[in-house]
Short mmCIF file of C-alpha atoms in Angstrom, two decimals:
data_model
loop_
_atom_site.label_atom_id
_atom_site.label_comp_id
_atom_site.label_asym_id
_atom_site.label_seq_id
_atom_site.Cartn_x
_atom_site.Cartn_y
_atom_site.Cartn_z
CA MET A 1 64.49 118.98 14.69
CA PRO A 2 65.41 118.67 18.37
CA SER A 3 69.04 119.11 19.35
CA GLU A 4 71.20 116.59 21.17
CA PRO A 5 69.72 115.17 24.42
CA VAL A 6 71.64 116.26 27.54
CA ILE A 7 69.46 114.50 30.13
CA GLN A 8 67.58 111.27 29.58
CA LEU A 9 65.32 109.78 32.24
CA LYS A 10 64.83 106.09 31.54
CA ASP A 11 61.99 104.33 33.36
CA LEU A 12 62.96 106.11 36.57
CA SER A 13 61.56 104.98 39.92
CA PHE A 14 62.16 106.23 43.42
CA SER A 15 60.83 105.23 46.85
CA TYR A 16 61.36 106.68 50.31
CA GLY A 17 61.51 103.47 52.33
CA SER A 18 58.51 101.39 51.29
CA SER A 19 56.54 104.38 49.96
CA PRO A 20 56.99 104.77 46.20
CA LEU A 21 57.16 108.41 45.10
CA PHE A 22 57.01 107.70 41.40
CA SER A 23 57.79 104.92 39.00
CA GLY A 24 58.33 104.45 35.28
CA VAL A 25 59.19 108.11 34.68
CA SER A 26 60.80 108.73 31.31
CA GLY A 27 61.70 111.93 29.54
CA CYS A 28 64.35 113.77 27.65
CA ILE A 29 65.81 117.28 27.91
CA HIS A 30 67.72 118.68 24.95
CA ARG A 31 70.63 121.07 24.73
CA GLY A 32 69.36 124.66 24.87
CA ASP A 33 66.02 123.79 26.50
CA TYR A 34 64.62 126.08 29.18
CA VAL A 35 62.45 123.78 31.27
CA THR A 36 60.19 124.94 34.06
CA VAL A 37 59.26 122.20 36.53
CA ILE A 38 56.07 122.84 38.50
CA GLY A 39 54.08 120.62 40.82
CA PRO A 40 52.61 120.41 44.33
CA ASN A 41 54.72 119.96 47.45
CA GLY A 42 55.42 116.29 48.04
CA GLY A 43 54.86 115.49 44.37
CA GLY A 44 58.55 114.73 43.76
CA LYS A 45 60.01 117.89 42.13
CA SER A 46 63.01 118.17 44.43
CA THR A 47 63.49 114.40 44.43
CA LEU A 48 63.62 114.39 40.64
CA ILE A 49 66.24 117.16 40.73
CA LYS A 50 68.29 115.24 43.29
CA LEU A 51 68.16 112.15 41.11
CA ILE A 52 69.40 114.18 38.15
CA THR A 53 72.22 115.79 40.16
CA GLY A 54 73.23 112.43 41.62
CA LEU A 55 72.38 113.43 45.21
CA LEU A 56 69.94 110.51 45.30
CA THR A 57 70.18 107.12 43.63
CA PRO A 58 67.11 105.85 41.79
CA THR A 59 65.49 102.65 43.03
CA GLY A 60 64.88 101.74 39.41
CA GLY A 61 65.82 102.97 35.94
CA GLU A 62 68.56 105.48 35.28
CA VAL A 63 69.44 109.09 34.54
CA ILE A 64 71.84 109.62 31.67
CA LEU A 65 73.62 112.97 31.43
CA SER A 66 75.18 113.72 28.08
CA GLY A 67 76.06 110.05 27.81
CA ASP A 68 77.23 109.73 31.42
CA VAL A 69 75.33 108.37 34.43
CA ALA A 70 74.19 110.92 37.04
CA GLY A 71 76.61 111.31 39.93
CA ARG A 72 79.67 110.88 37.79
CA ALA A 73 79.02 113.76 35.49
CA SER A 74 80.19 117.27 36.20
CA SER A 75 78.10 118.97 33.56
CA ILE A 76 75.52 120.25 36.06
CA GLY A 77 75.59 123.53 37.92
CA TYR A 78 73.21 123.22 40.87
CA VAL A 79 71.53 126.18 42.58
CA PRO A 80 69.75 125.22 45.81
CA GLN A 81 67.28 127.35 47.75
CA TYR A 82 69.33 130.08 49.40
CA VAL A 83 66.98 130.17 52.39
CA ASN A 84 68.76 127.05 53.65
CA PHE A 85 72.03 128.93 54.26
CA ASP A 86 73.52 129.88 57.60
CA ALA A 87 73.29 133.66 57.71
CA LEU A 88 76.32 133.85 60.03
CA PHE A 89 78.67 131.75 57.91
CA PRO A 90 82.04 133.51 57.49
CA ALA A 91 82.55 133.67 53.72
CA THR A 92 82.89 136.47 51.21
CA VAL A 93 80.88 136.42 48.00
CA GLU A 94 84.01 135.45 46.04
CA GLU A 95 84.80 132.61 48.49
CA ALA A 96 81.26 131.27 48.13
CA VAL A 97 81.63 131.28 44.33
CA LEU A 98 85.09 129.70 44.55
CA THR A 99 83.58 126.58 46.12
CA GLY A 100 82.03 126.01 42.70
CA THR A 101 85.48 125.42 41.22
CA LEU A 102 86.16 122.59 43.65
CA THR A 103 87.16 119.37 41.93
CA ARG A 104 89.12 117.80 44.80
CA GLY A 105 89.18 118.34 48.54
CA TRP A 106 92.88 119.00 49.13
CA GLY A 107 95.25 121.78 48.07
CA PHE A 108 94.58 125.44 47.40
CA TYR A 109 92.53 127.40 44.91
CA SER A 110 94.57 128.17 41.79
CA ARG A 111 94.75 131.43 39.85
CA LYS A 112 92.55 129.77 37.21
CA ASP A 113 89.94 128.96 39.88
CA ARG A 114 89.92 132.60 40.97
CA GLU A 115 89.58 133.80 37.36
CA SER A 116 86.63 131.40 36.88
CA ALA A 117 84.99 132.77 40.03
CA ARG A 118 85.45 136.39 38.92
CA GLU A 119 84.14 135.60 35.43
CA ALA A 120 81.07 133.95 36.98
CA LEU A 121 80.52 137.00 39.20
CA ARG A 122 80.72 139.22 36.11
CA MET A 123 78.10 137.08 34.38
CA VAL A 124 75.60 137.73 37.18
CA GLY A 125 76.52 141.39 37.65
CA LEU A 126 78.30 141.03 40.99
CA GLU A 127 81.85 141.76 39.83
CA LYS A 128 82.19 144.61 42.36
CA ASP A 129 80.78 142.64 45.30
CA GLY A 130 83.28 139.79 45.59
CA PHE A 131 84.85 141.18 48.78
CA ARG A 132 81.51 141.57 50.59
CA SER A 133 80.38 139.14 53.25
CA PHE A 134 77.84 136.58 52.02
CA SER A 135 75.81 137.18 55.16
CA GLU A 136 75.56 140.95 54.53
CA ILE A 137 74.25 141.00 50.98
CA SER A 138 70.57 141.12 49.99
CA GLY A 139 68.41 138.11 49.15
CA GLY A 140 68.61 138.86 45.42
CA GLN A 141 72.40 139.20 45.57
CA ARG A 142 72.73 135.93 47.48
CA GLN A 143 70.70 134.24 44.81
CA ARG A 144 72.98 135.66 42.12
CA THR A 145 76.00 134.53 44.14
CA LEU A 146 74.69 130.97 44.19
CA ILE A 147 74.06 131.13 40.44
CA ALA A 148 77.62 132.42 40.00
CA ARG A 149 78.88 129.51 42.08
CA ALA A 150 77.02 127.11 39.78
CA LEU A 151 78.41 128.93 36.71
CA ALA A 152 81.95 128.64 38.11
CA THR A 153 81.63 124.88 37.64
CA ARG A 154 81.49 125.63 33.89
CA PRO A 155 78.29 123.61 33.46
CA GLU A 156 76.30 122.67 30.41
CA ILE A 157 73.09 122.47 32.44
CA LEU A 158 71.95 124.88 35.14
CA ILE A 159 69.45 123.42 37.62
CA LEU A 160 67.72 125.77 40.05
CA ASP A 161 65.56 124.47 42.90
CA GLU A 162 62.93 127.06 43.86
CA PRO A 163 65.40 129.93 43.80
CA THR A 164 62.78 132.67 44.07
CA SER A 165 60.88 131.39 47.08
CA SER A 166 61.60 134.41 49.27
CA VAL A 167 62.48 137.42 47.14
CA ASP A 168 60.33 140.31 46.00
CA ALA A 169 58.72 140.81 42.60
CA GLU A 170 61.40 143.18 41.24
CA VAL A 171 64.17 140.70 42.09
CA GLN A 172 62.14 137.96 40.41
CA ARG A 173 61.86 140.08 37.26
CA GLN A 174 65.63 140.63 37.17
CA PHE A 175 66.07 136.95 37.82
CA ARG A 176 63.92 135.95 34.84
CA GLU A 177 65.96 138.26 32.63
CA LEU A 178 69.20 136.75 33.89
CA LEU A 179 68.00 133.20 33.22
CA ALA A 180 66.83 134.15 29.70
CA ARG A 181 70.33 135.56 29.04
CA LEU A 182 72.08 132.47 30.44
CA ASN A 183 69.81 130.23 28.36
CA LYS A 184 71.60 131.48 25.24
CA THR A 185 74.54 129.25 26.19
CA LEU A 186 73.14 126.86 28.81
CA THR A 187 70.33 124.36 29.21
CA ILE A 188 68.19 125.50 32.15
CA ILE A 189 65.92 123.53 34.46
CA LEU A 190 64.00 125.65 36.94
CA VAL A 191 61.88 124.20 39.72
CA THR A 192 59.38 126.79 40.86
CA HIS A 193 56.02 127.46 42.42
CA ASP A 194 55.82 130.72 40.54
CA PHE A 195 53.87 130.36 37.31
CA GLY A 196 55.23 133.75 36.33
CA PHE A 197 58.26 131.82 35.16
CA VAL A 198 56.16 130.11 32.51
CA ASP A 199 56.71 133.00 30.11
CA LYS A 200 57.88 133.59 26.56
CA ASP A 201 61.46 132.54 27.34
CA VAL A 202 60.53 129.05 28.58
CA SER A 203 60.62 126.27 26.02
CA ARG A 204 59.03 123.43 28.00
CA VAL A 205 56.88 122.93 31.11
CA PHE A 206 56.95 119.74 33.17
CA CYS A 207 54.50 119.03 35.96
CA VAL A 208 55.82 116.56 38.53
CA ASN A 209 53.16 115.01 40.73
CA HIS A 210 54.04 111.37 41.46
CA GLY A 211 54.92 111.18 37.79
CA LEU A 212 55.99 113.51 35.02
CA LYS A 213 53.75 115.18 32.48
CA GLU A 214 54.71 117.77 29.88
CA HIS A 215 52.41 120.68 29.15
CA PRO A 216 52.47 123.11 26.22
CA VAL A 217 54.02 126.40 27.35
CA ASP A 218 51.21 128.56 26.01
CA GLY A 219 48.55 126.28 27.43
CA VAL A 220 49.43 126.63 31.11
CA ASN A 221 46.41 128.09 32.86
CA GLU A 222 44.53 127.73 36.13
CA ASP A 223 42.39 124.80 34.96
CA LEU A 224 45.30 122.81 33.56
CA ILE A 225 47.41 123.38 36.67
CA SER A 226 44.51 122.43 38.95
CA SER A 227 43.98 119.23 37.01
CA SER A 228 47.72 118.40 37.16
CA TYR A 229 47.91 119.11 40.88
CA GLY A 230 44.77 117.07 41.53
CA ARG A 231 43.05 119.93 43.37
CA PRO A 232 42.07 123.54 42.77
CA VAL A 233 44.97 125.99 42.50
CA MET A 234 44.24 129.67 42.74
CA ALA A 235 46.37 131.81 40.45
CA VAL A 236 46.96 135.44 41.40
CA ARG A 237 48.09 138.24 39.17
CA HIS A 238 51.12 140.31 40.06
CA ASP A 239 50.87 144.04 39.49
CA HIS A 240 54.51 144.55 38.59
CA GLU A 241 55.95 145.27 35.17
CA MET A 242 55.36 141.95 33.41
CA GLU A 243 51.89 140.66 34.06
CA HIS A 244 51.88 136.99 34.82
CA HIS A 245 50.20 134.41 36.93
CA HIS A 246 51.54 133.46 40.27
CA GLY A 247 50.20 130.55 42.17
CA GLY A 248 50.94 127.65 44.37
CA GLU A 249 49.17 124.81 45.95
CA GLU A 250 48.88 126.67 49.23
CA MET B 1 102.21 138.92 87.67
CA SER B 2 105.91 138.91 88.47
CA ASP B 3 105.29 135.91 90.76
CA PHE B 4 103.72 134.05 87.85
CA ILE B 5 106.64 134.85 85.54
CA ALA B 6 109.07 133.74 88.26
CA ALA B 7 107.10 130.49 88.66
CA LEU B 8 107.42 129.81 84.94
CA PHE B 9 111.18 129.67 85.34
CA ASN B 10 111.17 127.92 88.71
CA PRO B 11 112.42 124.33 88.19
CA SER B 12 110.59 123.12 91.31
CA VAL B 13 107.15 123.89 89.83
CA PRO B 14 107.54 122.64 86.22
CA PHE B 15 103.80 121.95 85.87
CA ILE B 16 103.12 125.70 85.53
CA ARG B 17 105.49 125.81 82.57
CA TYR B 18 104.02 122.60 81.12
CA ALA B 19 100.49 123.98 81.41
CA LEU B 20 101.48 127.18 79.59
CA ILE B 21 103.27 125.27 76.81
CA ALA B 22 100.32 122.85 76.49
CA GLY B 23 97.89 125.78 76.36
CA ILE B 24 99.86 127.60 73.66
CA LEU B 25 100.34 124.44 71.58
CA ALA B 26 96.71 123.38 71.92
CA SER B 27 95.42 126.86 71.02
CA ALA B 28 96.52 126.26 67.43
CA SER B 29 94.31 123.18 67.06
CA PHE B 30 91.53 124.59 69.19
CA GLY B 31 91.39 127.76 67.11
CA THR B 32 91.30 126.01 63.73
CA VAL B 33 89.13 123.00 64.54
CA GLY B 34 87.01 125.05 66.95
CA SER B 35 86.14 127.46 64.12
CA LEU B 36 84.95 124.54 61.99
CA VAL B 37 82.98 123.10 64.92
CA VAL B 38 81.29 126.47 65.45
CA VAL B 39 80.39 127.14 61.81
CA LYS B 40 79.22 123.56 61.29
CA ARG B 41 77.27 123.74 64.57
CA ILE B 42 78.54 120.39 65.83
CA SER B 43 79.63 121.41 69.32
CA TYR B 44 77.25 118.80 70.79
CA ILE B 45 79.33 116.13 68.99
CA ALA B 46 82.53 117.56 70.49
CA GLY B 47 80.79 117.51 73.90
CA ALA B 48 79.88 113.83 73.54
CA ILE B 49 83.44 112.91 72.51
CA SER B 50 85.07 114.86 75.35
CA HIS B 51 82.83 113.23 77.97
CA ALA B 52 83.34 109.77 76.46
CA THR B 53 87.12 110.12 76.87
CA LEU B 54 86.66 109.47 80.59
CA ALA B 55 86.29 105.78 79.64
CA GLY B 56 89.82 105.77 78.20
CA LEU B 57 91.27 107.91 80.98
CA GLY B 58 89.74 105.63 83.63
CA ALA B 59 90.78 102.42 81.85
CA THR B 60 94.40 103.60 81.54
CA VAL B 61 94.57 104.59 85.21
CA TYR B 62 93.08 101.19 86.14
CA LEU B 63 95.49 99.21 83.92
CA ASN B 64 98.49 101.21 85.13
CA GLU B 65 97.62 100.35 88.73
CA THR B 66 96.52 96.73 88.33
CA ARG B 67 98.79 95.53 85.50
CA GLY B 68 101.82 97.69 86.15
CA TRP B 69 101.51 99.51 82.83
CA HIS B 70 103.02 102.96 82.45
CA LEU B 71 100.79 104.46 79.81
CA SER B 72 99.90 108.13 79.86
CA PRO B 73 96.13 108.47 80.47
CA LEU B 74 96.16 110.69 77.38
CA VAL B 75 96.77 107.57 75.26
CA GLY B 76 93.58 106.02 76.62
CA ALA B 77 91.77 109.29 76.04
CA ILE B 78 92.96 109.41 72.41
CA LEU B 79 91.82 105.84 71.70
CA THR B 80 88.39 106.40 73.25
CA ALA B 81 87.96 109.74 71.52
CA LEU B 82 88.78 108.16 68.15
CA ALA B 83 86.35 105.28 68.75
CA ALA B 84 83.59 107.69 69.81
CA ALA B 85 84.31 109.92 66.79
CA ILE B 86 84.07 107.07 64.30
CA ILE B 87 80.85 105.71 65.82
CA ILE B 88 79.26 109.18 65.91
CA ALA B 89 80.34 109.94 62.33
CA ARG B 90 78.86 106.69 61.03
CA ILE B 91 75.63 107.14 62.95
CA SER B 92 75.29 110.82 61.92
CA GLN B 93 75.68 109.95 58.25
CA GLY B 94 73.30 106.99 58.36
CA LYS B 95 69.56 107.42 58.37
CA LYS B 96 68.63 104.33 60.36
CA GLU B 97 69.31 105.61 63.89
CA ARG B 98 68.32 108.76 65.73
CA SER B 99 71.76 110.34 65.85
CA ASP B 100 71.01 112.61 68.83
CA THR B 101 70.01 109.58 70.92
CA VAL B 102 73.18 107.69 70.00
CA ILE B 103 75.36 110.75 70.65
CA GLY B 104 73.73 111.23 74.06
CA THR B 105 74.26 107.56 74.85
CA ILE B 106 77.97 107.69 73.94
CA TRP B 107 78.28 110.84 76.08
CA ALA B 108 76.79 109.20 79.19
CA VAL B 109 78.02 105.62 78.79
CA GLY B 110 81.60 106.82 78.22
CA MET B 111 81.49 108.73 81.48
CA GLY B 112 79.90 105.77 83.27
CA ILE B 113 82.60 103.34 82.10
CA GLY B 114 85.32 105.77 83.14
CA LEU B 115 83.88 106.21 86.63
CA LEU B 116 83.55 102.42 87.03
CA PHE B 117 87.23 101.93 86.11
CA ILE B 118 88.26 104.67 88.54
CA ALA B 119 86.09 103.12 91.30
CA ARG B 120 87.80 99.76 90.77
CA THR B 121 91.32 101.21 90.72
CA PRO B 122 93.24 100.27 93.88
CA GLY B 123 94.10 103.19 96.13
CA TYR B 124 92.44 106.58 95.80
CA THR B 125 92.01 108.25 92.42
CA ASP B 126 90.10 111.50 92.38
CA PRO B 127 87.74 111.43 89.37
CA MET B 128 87.22 115.18 89.76
CA SER B 129 90.74 115.78 88.42
CA TYR B 130 89.74 114.23 85.12
CA ILE B 131 86.26 115.71 85.02
CA PHE B 132 87.24 119.29 85.87
CA GLY B 133 90.94 119.20 85.02
CA ASN B 134 94.12 119.43 87.03
CA ILE B 135 97.37 120.81 85.64
CA LEU B 136 99.27 118.50 87.98
CA LEU B 137 98.13 115.62 85.72
CA LEU B 138 100.21 117.00 82.87
CA ARG B 139 103.51 115.18 82.38
CA LYS B 140 106.54 116.31 80.42
CA GLU B 141 106.12 113.47 77.90
CA ASP B 142 102.50 114.57 77.37
CA LEU B 143 103.80 117.79 75.83
CA LEU B 144 105.46 115.81 73.04
CA LEU B 145 102.22 113.91 72.42
CA ILE B 146 100.28 117.19 72.37
CA ALA B 147 102.81 118.70 69.92
CA LEU B 148 102.52 115.68 67.60
CA LEU B 149 98.71 115.75 67.65
CA ASP B 150 98.79 119.49 67.16
CA PHE B 151 100.94 119.11 64.06
CA LEU B 152 98.68 116.40 62.66
CA VAL B 153 95.55 118.47 63.23
CA LEU B 154 97.02 121.68 61.77
CA PHE B 155 98.51 119.90 58.76
CA SER B 156 95.13 118.26 58.04
CA VAL B 157 93.17 121.49 58.37
CA VAL B 158 95.54 123.35 56.02
CA LEU B 159 95.63 120.51 53.50
CA PHE B 160 91.85 119.99 53.43
CA TYR B 161 90.80 123.58 54.11
CA ARG B 162 88.92 123.83 50.80
CA ALA B 163 86.94 120.68 51.48
CA PHE B 164 86.11 121.63 55.07
CA HIS B 165 85.13 125.15 54.02
CA SER B 166 82.99 123.79 51.22
CA ILE B 167 81.10 121.18 53.23
CA ALA B 168 80.59 123.60 56.10
CA PHE B 169 79.11 126.16 53.70
CA ASP B 170 76.96 123.78 51.64
CA GLU B 171 77.47 120.05 52.03
CA GLU B 172 74.89 119.16 49.39
CA PHE B 173 76.52 121.31 46.73
CA ALA B 174 79.94 119.84 47.57
CA ARG B 175 78.46 116.40 46.90
CA THR B 176 77.21 117.49 43.48
CA ARG B 177 80.83 118.45 42.72
CA GLY B 178 81.86 114.86 43.37
CA LEU B 179 83.46 115.50 46.77
CA ASN B 180 83.43 112.52 49.12
CA THR B 181 81.67 114.52 51.83
CA GLY B 182 81.20 111.48 54.08
CA PHE B 183 84.98 111.06 54.29
CA TYR B 184 85.60 114.72 55.09
CA GLU B 185 82.78 114.86 57.65
CA THR B 186 84.26 111.80 59.39
CA TYR B 187 87.76 113.24 59.21
CA LEU B 188 86.59 116.51 60.74
CA ILE B 189 84.96 114.66 63.65
CA ILE B 190 88.20 112.69 64.15
CA LEU B 191 90.19 115.94 64.20
CA THR B 192 87.69 117.32 66.71
CA ALA B 193 88.27 114.24 68.88
CA LEU B 194 92.06 114.63 68.73
CA THR B 195 91.79 118.33 69.53
CA VAL B 196 89.55 117.73 72.54
CA VAL B 197 92.15 115.33 73.99
CA LEU B 198 94.89 117.98 73.83
CA MET B 199 93.47 119.97 76.73
CA VAL B 200 91.55 117.33 78.62
CA SER B 201 94.19 117.18 81.39
CA THR B 202 94.27 120.92 81.98
CA VAL B 203 90.59 121.87 81.80
CA GLY B 204 88.91 118.47 82.16
CA ILE B 205 86.38 116.64 80.04
CA VAL B 206 83.45 118.87 80.98
CA MET B 207 84.92 122.29 80.27
CA VAL B 208 87.13 121.49 77.29
CA ILE B 209 84.19 122.07 74.97
CA ALA B 210 84.06 125.73 76.05
CA LEU B 211 87.70 126.18 75.07
CA LEU B 212 86.86 124.76 71.66
CA THR B 213 83.93 127.03 70.97
CA ILE B 214 84.41 130.30 72.89
CA PRO B 215 87.59 131.59 71.16
CA ALA B 216 86.07 130.72 67.77
CA ALA B 217 82.79 132.41 68.65
CA MET B 218 84.71 135.52 69.79
CA ALA B 219 86.76 135.52 66.57
CA GLY B 220 83.57 135.15 64.52
CA ILE B 221 82.38 138.56 65.76
CA PHE B 222 85.28 140.32 63.99
CA THR B 223 85.94 138.25 60.87
CA ARG B 224 84.23 137.64 57.55
CA LYS B 225 86.36 134.75 56.27
CA LEU B 226 86.78 131.32 57.79
CA TRP B 227 90.59 131.39 57.68
CA GLN B 228 90.61 134.79 59.39
CA MET B 229 88.29 133.38 62.06
CA MET B 230 90.74 130.50 62.57
CA VAL B 231 93.82 132.74 62.91
CA LEU B 232 92.12 135.16 65.31
CA SER B 233 90.70 132.26 67.29
CA VAL B 234 94.23 130.84 67.77
CA ILE B 235 95.46 134.21 69.05
CA ILE B 236 92.48 134.58 71.40
CA GLY B 237 93.03 131.01 72.63
CA ILE B 238 96.68 131.70 73.47
CA ILE B 239 95.75 134.89 75.34
CA LEU B 240 92.92 133.18 77.28
CA ASN B 241 95.06 130.17 78.20
CA ALA B 242 97.97 132.31 79.41
CA ALA B 243 95.71 134.77 81.24
CA GLY B 244 93.69 131.97 82.82
CA LEU B 245 96.83 130.25 84.04
CA ALA B 246 98.31 133.49 85.42
CA LEU B 247 95.05 134.44 87.13
CA SER B 248 94.59 130.99 88.67
CA TYR B 249 98.18 131.10 89.95
CA ALA B 250 97.76 134.59 91.40
CA LEU B 251 94.40 133.83 93.06
CA ASN B 252 95.23 130.21 93.97
CA LEU B 253 92.25 128.87 91.98
CA PRO B 254 91.81 125.80 89.74
CA THR B 255 93.29 126.59 86.31
CA GLY B 256 90.57 124.96 84.19
CA SER B 257 87.65 126.68 85.88
CA THR B 258 89.45 130.05 85.96
CA THR B 259 90.29 129.87 82.24
CA ILE B 260 86.75 128.89 81.24
CA VAL B 261 85.09 131.57 83.41
CA LEU B 262 87.51 134.14 82.01
CA ALA B 263 86.76 133.02 78.44
CA GLY B 264 83.01 133.06 79.02
CA THR B 265 83.11 136.52 80.59
CA ALA B 266 85.24 137.90 77.75
CA TYR B 267 82.83 136.44 75.19
CA LEU B 268 79.76 137.93 76.87
CA ILE B 269 81.40 141.37 77.11
CA LEU B 270 82.45 141.25 73.45
CA LYS B 271 79.04 140.10 72.31
CA ALA B 272 77.32 142.87 74.26
CA ALA B 273 79.78 145.46 72.89
CA ALA B 274 79.24 144.19 69.33
CA ARG B 275 75.46 144.54 69.71
CA ARG B 276 75.79 148.13 70.88
CA ALA B 277 78.18 149.01 68.04
#
């Protein structure tokens, strides 16, 4: 018996100019799901995430978040790729997380905002690093900081867009453990090229390639991925603690 | 140095005093807005706005001479800067135009219009004074205008600090939080335009951009928070303005050029020292 739907995609279409990216996409994500979204570059993964977060407006259909329409809801905590950040930006880890508590542009951060930020830092294991400069910390710590920022929004759904694209295998392992822990209280949607994330903790796998197709978690293999991507995909095996497949369209 | 201090209190050369007061007042806006311009990497926008203000400066000079108006050229500069800021903000946020082309066009056309107005102004008006600055252009009533703009800019930065900090750090995330980022981006460009105008008389439209970015860049070497960068940038700005004015007085050199060369040299020395450390 599935739990309550938190995201519903209803006949969703999107075009960049006159080029349609996908059309008629429908689907439903339920409370407590841990969804991994895979797919080739240019297939529409990031676009789908931006439609869900309200950063883009669909050209057709709609996204319904826990009964609200995307863009007006505040139930999503969004974690972008950290590689897009300015390494010289003057902000401490705590300041970066505080921006997650923002609900209006004017005024000052309240004591409650600061408590939320510290609580979020505790949840990702960075409670002692709040004073450090965001530009000085490691890639893994930056990633955790951005997750903490998303958690400071007190979300129901955590959406992560390729968060592990430039960190090493050990950081990825810690990251998978963190997400599994957070999934106990949050719905998680993870966009990734790393099939290592399709593990025992994941409840659903979506492949986005000019459309959306769900695959069984235990059935994700090289052949199925190649057929979804429309071309051969070579999976490689990592030699770190948890054996898994890692691949990409490259 | 004692000559400079004596000149500050000499009633027959009030422009030295005006230039110092204008420099100190403007440093507050330059430090705060300059820090945002540096971290958002929009100094090319500030450059376009400052150059475009020549259109307003030239038009005011022309109208004063031909129509008998008595407007401060700063008023013309403010109006042009605001118009340029709004156009640039709209173009930058839209996807239909190449924003760098439009920004470059505003930069050059603004200067062209200003030079045409100055060429058509009866009598002789030296455009170099506006392009490279001249402290003799500064009037007593301009100080009040500078103080008012300064207050407006500082009040806005303090009030919207969270929003500016947030969109400078990650504009996309701020949008997912429901922040009207388009409004704040536009407002920041307008504040940049108002700030640029504050010192356009003293250092001119070409070099004012350096005064906006150099103190902030110097402050950025020593600070790890945006508000700290702003405060230190204000202090550095005051020191550079006062030192530039004193040096130009002592060596009988143009104030704008002296201040900018001093600022640039200080920045390069600090940057080199920071790399060695």
